[in-house]
């Protein structure tokens, strides 16, 4: 063991990986356990900067080849082994379409660029669910590798342009870190995926660790009480992050300061020698867990993702079993792959001996992932193609003009017209994506009855007048409020014969994201908001029809059905009990609100999806939903007769009477 080895840093690694695993496995009340990744970033910045600055100061140069050889021996073999094992296991668990999709993730993970792929994914409203991606956790390793590429060049530039030594390094690291933090804090509010995944916007966390190396250890060595109090404060900040942050917190941004500052305080206090908190971090269990931290991080995510696919409702015992399996796999990887290769004498003898195999391993990972994707596409049989095509087919509105469903930031309404422009009568479709998925049968039914359809649609923006929390913007969705107010005015000015409303219901919100209910007495606000919208049209003499929201399924229907067809079980295994999916109690309240409003009608098509006990996702040989709660367009087309009867035969006929 090196004389410079710090047991407290090994313990910090244990603290970091324990938080991440506890968060992902749901084994403790640590909603902010994901901040363990930030601890890793600070530790990396501290250790790498200390090593590089020492070499530059002592020799006036930097042997980059030797530096990258050490990183390659340390990281690549275990990562590639886990990637290949995850691809292999995926053949038996994932559908062929998922195998092809996630193989792309494996390609980017092998090349340490998956964070860039995930940025694009995050901006696709209908992208595959991230929690199903067994390679998504490689984003942090990609950020680290990109840091390893850029950081030495930055420190060398500081030495060449200024002068070798800590003062120049402090200036360069400080400026780079401050710029990175400012951009990160701003983009966390404006475009969170960029702030989260883009490595330059996480550089400030590494920089914080780097700056910590510049402080003289003598300060804490001579003041043990200060070191102890500072370390306790550091642990408190990390505990606050683990306990008080959650997935809906704006992150990283300002909130990431807590785990970052806490880690820096612990690193500084531990540099002066042992104190009480560092002694706790140095305990044998923490050292053992810290040594395994890299392998644990690699294995834990594919284990829990695949387990949840095989057993959708994991019990606590199931999760503990997953933790045990993760530990077993990590110990095997550490003892038989990670450690032997890292300490192999032949590989350590020269940089080229490690770098050439490293390049080969990286290429092998990319080639294997690409080959797996092609193999998976070959396995896409007719049934799998039907499911994939059904899930991919856009609604009539989106297929005609994707801009007709506004993004999160746009506030000016954009009415889009469908059908005969010279039609004397019009129907307005108003709401969010749950209104949009009814556009396919509605437009066809309207054309048959000589109506044109005008759409007012905006992503995640309900027609009911209530301020909601936007899961992507991580704040109140004020853009929705502005858009809704103007849309109602524009629709009234248009004075159509009928306004059709559908929206992601309050019942479904409570299932998908309870944390979205940020406001006191949210249900009361929703009732008031729905009543306001209905009355606005009713008082203007416009007939309004509310289509009850569709069921909320326990699984992503497209993936679950595709897996069921691939593995053998019937698609019925993907169905959800009606009591969990259909929101019958909420629908009763909604129906009463609508029926108490003049000129308003309630359209309930739940019997198209559910019987008395079960809601189905595969109906009459068709995929009913593209995900958990959006209609698949081919199935929506089959609802055209029911929509025509409900709206144009019943509602409009009643309006004429």
XYZ file of C-alpha atoms in Angstrom:
657
model
C 0.000 0.000 0.000
C 1.311 3.438 -0.927
C 2.572 5.658 1.880
C 0.273 8.365 0.535
C -2.804 6.145 0.875
C -5.647 7.879 2.727
C -8.070 5.495 4.478
C -10.579 8.322 4.875
C -10.777 8.708 1.085
C -11.469 4.994 0.713
C -14.210 5.444 3.289
C -15.604 8.375 1.322
C -15.841 6.109 -1.708
C -17.844 3.680 0.414
C -20.136 6.498 1.530
C -20.630 7.583 -2.083
C -21.413 4.170 -3.546
C -23.651 3.258 -0.596
C -25.767 6.343 -1.232
C -26.109 5.610 -4.937
C -27.031 1.949 -4.426
C -29.448 2.686 -1.579
C -31.173 5.259 -3.782
C -31.433 3.024 -6.838
C -32.440 -0.084 -4.882
C -34.985 1.727 -2.708
C -33.492 0.126 0.399
C -33.484 3.217 2.611
C -35.001 6.630 2.978
C -32.259 8.368 1.006
C -34.073 10.255 -1.767
C -30.876 12.183 -2.511
C -28.525 9.199 -2.606
C -27.786 10.011 -6.242
C -25.508 12.777 -4.910
C -22.984 10.052 -4.164
C -21.824 10.508 -7.756
C -20.829 14.080 -6.910
C -18.671 12.759 -4.068
C -16.867 10.568 -6.600
C -16.309 13.579 -8.860
C -14.703 15.622 -6.073
C -12.497 12.705 -5.004
C -11.337 12.225 -8.591
C -10.548 15.914 -8.945
C -8.596 15.833 -5.680
C -6.494 12.764 -6.416
C -5.809 13.442 -10.079
C -4.943 17.100 -9.553
C -2.627 16.245 -6.655
C -0.786 13.677 -8.748
C -0.502 15.906 -11.825
C 0.580 19.022 -9.951
C 3.231 17.063 -8.064
C 4.674 15.683 -11.285
C 4.596 19.048 -13.062
C 6.184 20.835 -10.099
C 8.931 18.255 -9.593
C 9.840 17.594 -13.237
C 8.501 20.583 -15.155
C 6.693 18.194 -17.496
C 3.973 15.581 -17.515
C 4.147 12.046 -18.854
C 0.666 11.864 -20.317
C 1.143 8.383 -21.743
C 1.993 6.970 -18.336
C -0.960 8.841 -16.801
C -3.439 7.450 -19.319
C -1.931 3.968 -19.023
C -2.695 3.965 -15.297
C -6.263 5.124 -15.931
C -6.732 2.451 -18.589
C -5.485 -0.375 -16.342
C -7.722 0.856 -13.554
C -10.981 1.430 -15.395
C -11.293 -0.246 -18.775
C -11.144 -4.023 -18.130
C -13.861 -4.134 -15.458
C -16.079 -1.716 -17.385
C -15.830 -3.720 -20.606
C -16.528 -6.980 -18.767
C -19.702 -5.539 -17.227
C -20.819 -4.112 -20.585
C -20.409 -7.477 -22.320
C -22.087 -9.377 -19.480
C -24.996 -6.923 -19.510
C -25.431 -7.333 -23.271
C -25.400 -11.121 -22.894
C -27.992 -11.102 -20.095
C -30.125 -8.705 -22.107
C -30.660 -11.375 -24.778
C -32.745 -13.382 -22.307
C -34.562 -10.440 -20.691
C -35.016 -7.622 -23.213
C -37.106 -7.672 -26.359
C -35.121 -7.552 -29.623
C -36.043 -3.903 -30.165
C -34.754 -3.014 -26.691
C -31.619 -5.035 -27.296
C -30.966 -3.013 -30.444
C -31.691 0.307 -28.718
C -29.644 -0.317 -25.593
C -26.788 -1.760 -27.624
C -26.359 1.778 -28.892
C -26.031 2.806 -25.270
C -23.374 0.096 -24.844
C -21.495 1.475 -27.853
C -21.395 4.963 -26.373
C -20.579 3.572 -22.920
C -17.629 1.613 -24.351
C -16.315 4.811 -25.933
C -17.076 6.827 -22.752
C -19.475 9.153 -24.544
C -22.859 7.934 -23.311
C -23.460 11.216 -21.482
C -23.630 12.998 -24.846
C -26.122 10.435 -26.157
C -28.269 10.880 -23.058
C -28.474 14.649 -23.540
C -30.235 14.092 -26.843
C -32.396 11.342 -25.351
C -33.524 13.633 -22.538
C -35.070 16.106 -24.970
C -37.233 13.478 -26.680
C -40.648 13.580 -24.999
C -41.426 10.036 -26.110
C -37.946 8.591 -25.620
C -37.692 5.150 -24.084
C -37.860 5.205 -20.310
C -34.405 5.935 -18.914
C -34.905 3.585 -15.982
C -34.991 0.682 -18.432
C -31.567 1.509 -19.866
C -29.050 -0.865 -18.221
C -26.120 1.324 -19.328
C -27.321 4.747 -18.226
C -25.114 4.762 -15.120
C -22.051 4.888 -17.378
C -22.805 8.587 -17.869
C -20.760 9.468 -14.790
C -17.831 7.321 -15.920
C -17.977 9.078 -19.293
C -17.835 12.452 -17.562
C -14.814 11.277 -15.545
C -12.977 9.986 -18.604
C -13.606 13.244 -20.446
C -12.252 15.056 -17.393
C -9.115 12.890 -17.520
C -8.598 13.942 -21.134
C -9.016 17.690 -20.578
C -7.619 18.263 -17.095
C -3.926 17.455 -17.730
C -3.946 19.782 -20.737
C -5.419 22.569 -18.595
C -2.763 22.157 -15.898
C 0.030 21.995 -18.459
C -1.284 25.186 -20.052
C -1.206 26.854 -16.631
C 2.433 25.798 -16.184
C 3.475 26.965 -19.665
C 1.541 30.229 -19.838
C 2.160 31.300 -16.270
C 4.690 29.245 -14.365
C 4.872 25.819 -12.749
C 3.544 25.735 -9.209
C 0.426 25.925 -7.106
C -0.278 29.628 -7.588
C -0.745 29.299 -11.340
C -2.777 26.146 -10.871
C -5.046 27.849 -8.330
C -5.737 30.699 -10.752
C -6.507 28.430 -13.711
C -8.517 25.878 -11.747
C -10.392 28.617 -9.905
C -11.367 30.467 -13.065
C -12.352 27.255 -14.875
C -14.332 26.038 -11.853
C -16.148 29.339 -11.366
C -17.122 29.515 -15.043
C -18.289 25.906 -14.991
C -20.386 26.425 -11.843
C -21.998 29.607 -13.163
C -22.989 27.892 -16.397
C -24.167 24.795 -14.518
C -26.333 26.793 -12.096
C -27.906 28.736 -14.964
C -28.562 25.729 -17.181
C -29.994 23.696 -14.298
C -32.890 26.150 -14.365
C -32.999 26.575 -18.139
C -32.060 23.184 -19.623
C -31.378 20.660 -16.882
C -30.204 17.716 -19.053
C -27.269 19.793 -20.316
C -26.326 20.786 -16.777
C -26.577 17.192 -15.600
C -24.799 15.272 -18.355
C -22.435 17.682 -20.110
C -18.922 17.235 -18.685
C -17.775 20.913 -18.909
C -20.749 21.823 -16.722
C -19.673 19.248 -14.115
C -16.025 20.364 -14.241
C -16.515 22.656 -11.228
C -16.989 19.597 -9.007
C -13.637 18.187 -10.095
C -12.162 21.676 -9.766
C -13.387 21.880 -6.178
C -11.445 18.717 -5.415
C -8.449 20.070 -7.299
C -8.410 23.317 -5.309
C -8.558 21.314 -2.082
C -5.139 19.865 -2.892
C -3.605 23.351 -2.758
C -4.377 23.966 0.913
C -1.474 23.218 3.290
C -2.154 20.115 5.393
C -0.366 21.831 8.293
C -3.475 23.937 8.958
C -5.447 20.889 10.053
C -2.519 18.955 11.461
C -1.883 21.736 13.964
C -5.570 22.262 14.776
C -7.164 18.853 15.491
C -10.311 20.419 16.947
C -10.826 22.469 13.781
C -10.280 19.335 11.690
C -12.865 17.404 13.702
C -15.490 20.142 13.586
C -14.897 20.674 9.874
C -15.188 16.959 9.148
C -18.434 16.781 11.129
C -19.787 19.682 9.095
C -18.750 17.878 5.906
C -20.602 14.734 6.942
C -23.632 16.839 7.861
C -23.701 18.440 4.407
C -23.537 15.045 2.711
C -26.260 13.732 5.030
C -28.404 16.771 4.184
C -27.982 16.058 0.467
C -28.862 12.377 0.921
C -31.919 13.101 3.079
C -33.319 16.375 1.714
C -32.721 16.253 -2.039
C -34.858 14.137 -4.347
C -35.404 13.513 -8.043
C -37.564 16.625 -8.353
C -34.933 18.925 -6.849
C -33.218 21.214 -9.387
C -29.920 19.395 -9.777
C -26.980 19.715 -10.055
C -26.770 23.526 -9.875
C -26.773 25.166 -6.460
C -28.102 22.041 -4.752
C -24.943 20.141 -5.701
C -22.938 22.520 -3.529
C -23.925 20.521 -0.439
C -22.328 17.156 -1.343
C -19.423 18.891 -3.100
C -18.643 21.207 -0.179
C -19.122 18.361 2.286
C -16.615 16.208 0.441
C -14.091 19.043 0.188
C -14.344 19.679 3.942
C -13.737 16.007 4.674
C -10.780 15.846 2.292
C -9.194 18.926 3.854
C -9.719 17.826 7.429
C -8.368 14.371 6.674
C -5.235 15.751 5.028
C -3.918 16.815 8.413
C -4.151 13.423 10.013
C -6.751 11.295 11.730
C -9.735 12.803 13.518
C -12.958 11.223 14.726
C -14.921 11.353 11.432
C -11.907 10.201 9.411
C -11.416 7.374 11.927
C -15.010 6.277 11.285
C -14.386 6.372 7.532
C -11.251 4.284 8.116
C -13.133 1.447 9.826
C -12.560 -1.965 8.158
C -16.122 -2.301 6.757
C -15.819 1.116 5.122
C -12.399 0.238 3.700
C -13.703 -3.036 2.311
C -16.706 -1.346 0.708
C -14.526 1.463 -0.625
C -12.176 -0.987 -2.353
C -15.172 -2.570 -4.073
C -16.825 0.756 -4.909
C -15.921 0.825 -8.602
C -17.144 -2.714 -9.270
C -20.223 -2.107 -7.116
C -21.083 0.960 -9.141
C -20.624 -0.917 -12.417
C -22.827 -3.858 -11.421
C -25.589 -2.412 -9.284
C -27.605 -0.733 -12.046
C -27.930 -3.595 -14.574
C -28.779 -5.937 -11.688
C -31.675 -3.837 -10.388
C -32.905 -2.897 -13.883
C -33.058 -6.483 -15.097
C -34.563 -7.684 -11.823
C -37.372 -5.133 -12.093
C -38.088 -6.320 -15.630
C -38.346 -9.953 -14.562
C -40.229 -9.216 -11.313
C -42.066 -5.891 -11.840
C -43.070 -5.462 -8.181
C -39.859 -6.115 -6.275
C -40.330 -6.724 -2.560
C -37.806 -5.683 0.072
C -36.504 -9.255 0.157
C -36.128 -9.186 -3.630
C -34.151 -5.949 -3.407
C -31.940 -7.373 -0.674
C -31.307 -10.390 -2.898
C -30.326 -7.993 -5.706
C -27.939 -6.261 -3.324
C -26.398 -9.610 -2.414
C -26.011 -10.530 -6.098
C -24.421 -7.137 -6.799
C -21.963 -7.715 -3.984
C -21.074 -11.194 -5.229
C -20.523 -9.992 -8.807
C -18.486 -7.018 -7.589
C -16.220 -9.165 -5.403
C -15.600 -11.533 -8.310
C -14.848 -8.676 -10.703
C -12.559 -6.952 -8.208
C -10.533 -10.058 -7.354
C -10.336 -11.667 -10.800
C -10.357 -8.723 -13.232
C -9.953 -5.266 -11.706
C -7.108 -5.895 -9.250
C -5.012 -8.420 -11.211
C -4.957 -6.244 -14.345
C -4.327 -3.012 -12.467
C -1.298 -4.544 -10.726
C -0.019 -6.665 -13.597
C 3.764 -6.239 -13.757
C 4.013 -6.647 -17.515
C 1.349 -3.979 -18.159
C 2.979 -1.639 -15.641
C 6.402 -1.930 -17.294
C 5.597 0.515 -20.103
C 2.788 2.861 -21.097
C 2.412 1.304 -24.546
C 1.831 -2.123 -23.004
C -1.292 -0.784 -21.301
C -2.488 1.727 -23.888
C -2.461 -0.597 -26.901
C -4.671 -3.189 -25.154
C -6.814 -0.313 -23.855
C -7.511 0.920 -27.370
C -8.213 -2.668 -28.414
C -10.613 -3.152 -25.492
C -12.450 0.071 -26.309
C -12.752 -0.978 -29.941
C -13.867 -4.454 -28.912
C -16.623 -2.985 -26.766
C -17.877 -0.778 -29.583
C -17.740 -3.629 -32.116
C -19.447 -6.077 -29.756
C -22.239 -3.611 -29.008
C -22.698 -2.834 -32.700
C -22.777 -6.529 -33.544
C -25.298 -7.147 -30.796
C -27.530 -4.425 -32.210
C -27.426 -5.987 -35.680
C -28.103 -9.435 -34.215
C -31.080 -8.058 -32.282
C -32.502 -6.436 -35.406
C -32.225 -9.801 -37.141
C -34.408 -11.275 -34.367
C -37.174 -8.738 -34.926
C -39.902 -11.070 -36.158
C -43.318 -10.024 -37.505
C -44.890 -9.743 -34.055
C -42.005 -7.645 -32.764
C -42.216 -5.385 -35.819
C -45.924 -4.808 -35.188
C -45.252 -3.755 -31.606
C -42.312 -1.533 -32.564
C -44.175 0.097 -35.450
C -47.283 0.664 -33.319
C -45.286 2.362 -30.575
C -43.346 4.484 -33.068
C -46.309 5.678 -35.172
C -47.115 9.333 -34.484
C -50.562 10.760 -33.913
C -52.232 12.456 -36.852
C -51.294 15.888 -35.485
C -47.643 15.049 -34.795
C -47.268 13.244 -38.120
C -48.636 16.268 -39.958
C -46.640 18.892 -38.049
C -44.727 18.128 -34.856
C -44.740 21.834 -34.049
C -48.490 21.695 -33.485
C -47.822 20.194 -30.043
C -45.868 22.995 -28.419
C -42.723 22.411 -26.397
C -42.337 23.387 -22.746
C -40.942 26.880 -23.279
C -43.324 28.221 -25.960
C -46.213 30.299 -24.584
C -47.868 31.673 -27.746
C -50.704 29.370 -28.896
C -50.312 27.764 -32.298
C -53.674 26.652 -33.713
C -53.384 23.961 -36.376
C -56.216 23.104 -38.772
C -57.162 19.667 -40.117
C -59.863 18.657 -42.559
C -61.684 20.831 -45.068
C -60.724 24.483 -44.645
C -64.041 25.585 -46.153
C -66.086 23.474 -43.700
C -68.768 25.601 -42.063
C -68.434 23.939 -38.670
C -65.385 23.378 -36.478
C -64.247 21.363 -33.473
C -61.356 22.441 -31.253
C -59.127 19.865 -29.565
C -57.604 21.458 -26.445
C -55.092 20.078 -23.937
C -51.821 18.212 -23.514
C -50.411 15.054 -25.105
C -53.412 13.166 -23.728
C -55.591 15.342 -25.921
C -53.222 14.834 -28.843
C -53.522 11.024 -28.802
C -57.272 11.439 -29.426
C -56.533 13.548 -32.509
C -56.262 10.492 -34.766
C -59.838 9.205 -34.335
C -61.260 12.708 -33.829
C -59.941 14.152 -37.096
C -61.223 11.199 -39.100
C -64.644 11.344 -37.397
C -64.859 15.108 -37.921
C -64.121 14.799 -41.643
C -66.951 12.309 -42.012
C -69.325 14.806 -40.446
C -68.077 17.805 -42.446
C -66.298 19.467 -39.517
C -62.800 20.863 -39.547
C -60.607 20.317 -36.475
C -58.470 23.063 -34.926
C -55.947 21.977 -32.325
C -54.534 23.890 -29.343
C -51.987 21.494 -27.832
C -48.966 21.865 -25.545
C -46.785 19.192 -23.948
C -47.630 18.421 -20.302
C -50.039 21.371 -20.149
C -53.496 20.547 -18.846
C -56.615 22.367 -19.974
C -57.713 22.773 -16.348
C -56.658 26.115 -14.911
C -54.147 24.926 -12.326
C -50.423 25.596 -11.953
C -48.450 22.365 -12.127
C -44.875 21.335 -11.420
C -42.956 20.498 -14.582
C -40.797 17.398 -14.134
C -38.315 18.478 -16.779
C -38.028 22.173 -15.978
C -37.913 21.317 -12.242
C -40.158 24.270 -11.362
C -43.695 25.576 -11.627
C -44.867 25.356 -15.225
C -45.671 29.047 -15.686
C -45.368 28.784 -19.468
C -48.379 26.475 -19.376
C -50.414 29.015 -17.419
C -49.645 31.753 -19.944
C -50.423 29.494 -22.900
C -53.700 28.272 -21.393
C -55.034 31.760 -20.652
C -54.389 32.949 -24.196
C -55.616 29.710 -25.771
C -58.981 29.965 -24.006
C -59.366 33.535 -25.305
C -58.388 32.490 -28.838
C -60.776 29.527 -28.819
C -63.673 31.675 -27.627
C -62.896 34.191 -30.389
C -62.933 31.325 -32.896
C -66.338 30.234 -31.508
C -66.338 26.601 -32.650
C -69.414 24.388 -32.372
C -67.575 22.099 -29.941
C -64.435 22.078 -27.770
C -63.030 18.640 -26.934
C -60.840 18.468 -23.831
C -58.712 15.630 -22.566
C -55.763 15.791 -20.182
C -53.414 13.804 -17.990
C -55.754 13.469 -15.047
C -55.113 14.310 -11.419
C -55.393 10.604 -10.607
C -52.627 9.732 -13.035
C -50.465 12.565 -11.720
C -50.694 11.064 -8.247
C -49.579 7.692 -9.601
C -46.688 8.926 -11.732
C -45.223 11.707 -9.638
C -46.672 12.397 -6.185
C -43.958 15.027 -5.747
C -45.601 17.060 -8.506
C -48.370 17.916 -6.079
C -46.430 20.825 -4.652
C -49.381 23.033 -3.786
C -51.627 22.855 -0.764
C -54.962 21.086 -1.380
C -54.016 20.285 -4.952
C -57.215 18.346 -5.651
C -59.339 21.314 -4.668
C -57.291 23.518 -6.984
C -57.768 20.997 -9.773
C -61.553 20.958 -9.282
C -61.634 24.746 -9.325
C -59.395 24.844 -12.383
C -61.461 22.334 -14.370
C -64.654 24.184 -13.461
C -63.146 27.505 -14.602
C -62.150 26.124 -18.006
C -65.517 24.501 -18.615
C -67.450 27.577 -17.546
C -65.327 29.843 -19.743
C -66.540 27.956 -22.822
C -70.040 27.324 -21.520
C -70.670 31.004 -20.775
C -69.474 31.827 -24.288
C -72.205 29.547 -25.651
C -69.751 26.862 -26.816
C -70.468 23.188 -26.267
C -67.618 21.370 -24.506
C -66.933 17.629 -24.193
C -64.444 16.149 -21.722
C -62.979 12.759 -22.686
C -62.048 10.794 -19.587
C -58.339 10.091 -19.349
C -57.039 6.658 -20.292
C -55.838 4.134 -17.673
C -52.343 4.361 -16.233
C -50.583 1.039 -16.724
C -48.168 -0.586 -14.298
C -45.565 -1.109 -17.030
C -44.473 0.437 -20.300
C -46.911 -1.409 -22.504
C -44.805 -1.527 -25.663
C -41.767 -2.949 -23.906
C -43.691 -5.292 -21.646
C -45.690 -6.810 -24.519
C -42.588 -7.109 -26.715
C -40.715 -8.882 -23.908
C -43.683 -11.170 -23.265
C -43.848 -12.168 -26.923
C -40.055 -12.703 -26.978
C -39.814 -14.718 -23.761
C -43.013 -16.704 -24.201
C -45.638 -15.522 -21.663
C -48.902 -14.117 -22.975
C -49.199 -10.311 -23.288
C -51.890 -10.506 -20.601
C -49.060 -10.597 -18.060
C -48.670 -6.880 -18.800
C -52.241 -5.998 -17.785
C -52.960 -3.926 -14.675
C -55.762 -4.411 -12.126
C -58.490 -1.855 -12.748
C -58.380 -0.598 -9.175
C -54.756 0.489 -9.810
C -55.101 1.771 -13.377
C -58.495 3.332 -13.993
C -58.860 6.217 -11.486
C -62.559 5.453 -11.027
C -62.922 7.635 -7.906
C -61.308 10.645 -9.594
C -63.429 10.068 -12.689
C -66.588 10.209 -10.566
C -65.594 13.643 -9.264
C -64.692 14.775 -12.772
C -68.001 13.520 -14.165
C -69.958 15.420 -11.503
C -68.092 18.656 -12.293
C -68.782 18.300 -16.008
C -72.456 17.394 -15.602
C -73.023 20.359 -13.303
C -71.775 22.723 -16.029
C -74.252 23.839 -18.731
C -73.298 22.900 -22.306
C -70.799 20.296 -21.054
C -70.735 16.531 -21.632
C -68.575 13.720 -20.271
C -67.265 10.996 -22.604
C -66.102 7.808 -20.884
C -64.432 5.158 -23.055
C -62.784 3.226 -20.260
C -64.723 0.099 -21.201
C -62.634 0.026 -24.398
C -59.570 -0.734 -22.254
C -60.886 -2.274 -19.058
C -63.389 -4.837 -17.871
C -64.676 -4.920 -14.297
C -61.371 -6.170 -12.861
C -58.547 -5.565 -15.366
C -57.217 -2.929 -17.752
C -55.594 -4.419 -20.848
C -52.663 -3.248 -22.963
C -53.003 -5.705 -25.884
C -56.524 -5.643 -27.317
C -57.821 -7.548 -30.329
C -54.281 -8.208 -31.507
C -53.235 -4.552 -31.246
C -50.976 -2.706 -28.857
C -53.275 -0.290 -27.021
C -50.599 1.968 -25.486
C -47.244 3.191 -26.743
C -45.913 3.576 -23.181
C -47.666 3.684 -19.805
C -50.421 6.157 -20.635
C -50.371 7.315 -24.286
C -52.558 5.564 -26.836
C -50.779 3.718 -29.624
C -51.900 5.355 -32.864
C -52.980 2.162 -34.730
C -55.237 1.262 -31.799
C -56.488 4.858 -31.542
C -57.610 4.539 -35.176
C -59.940 1.698 -34.172
C -61.705 4.052 -31.751
C -62.931 6.324 -34.545
C -66.483 4.847 -34.660
C -66.828 5.234 -30.887
C -65.519 8.820 -31.009
C -67.846 9.679 -33.898
C -70.846 8.234 -32.084
C -70.009 9.907 -28.769
C -69.215 13.367 -30.116
C -71.111 13.841 -33.365
C -74.133 11.629 -32.798
C -74.684 12.156 -29.073
C -73.080 15.464 -28.002
C -73.776 17.467 -31.145
C -77.251 15.999 -31.516
C -78.002 17.050 -27.939
C -76.659 20.531 -28.714
C -79.039 20.861 -31.677
C -81.987 19.867 -29.508
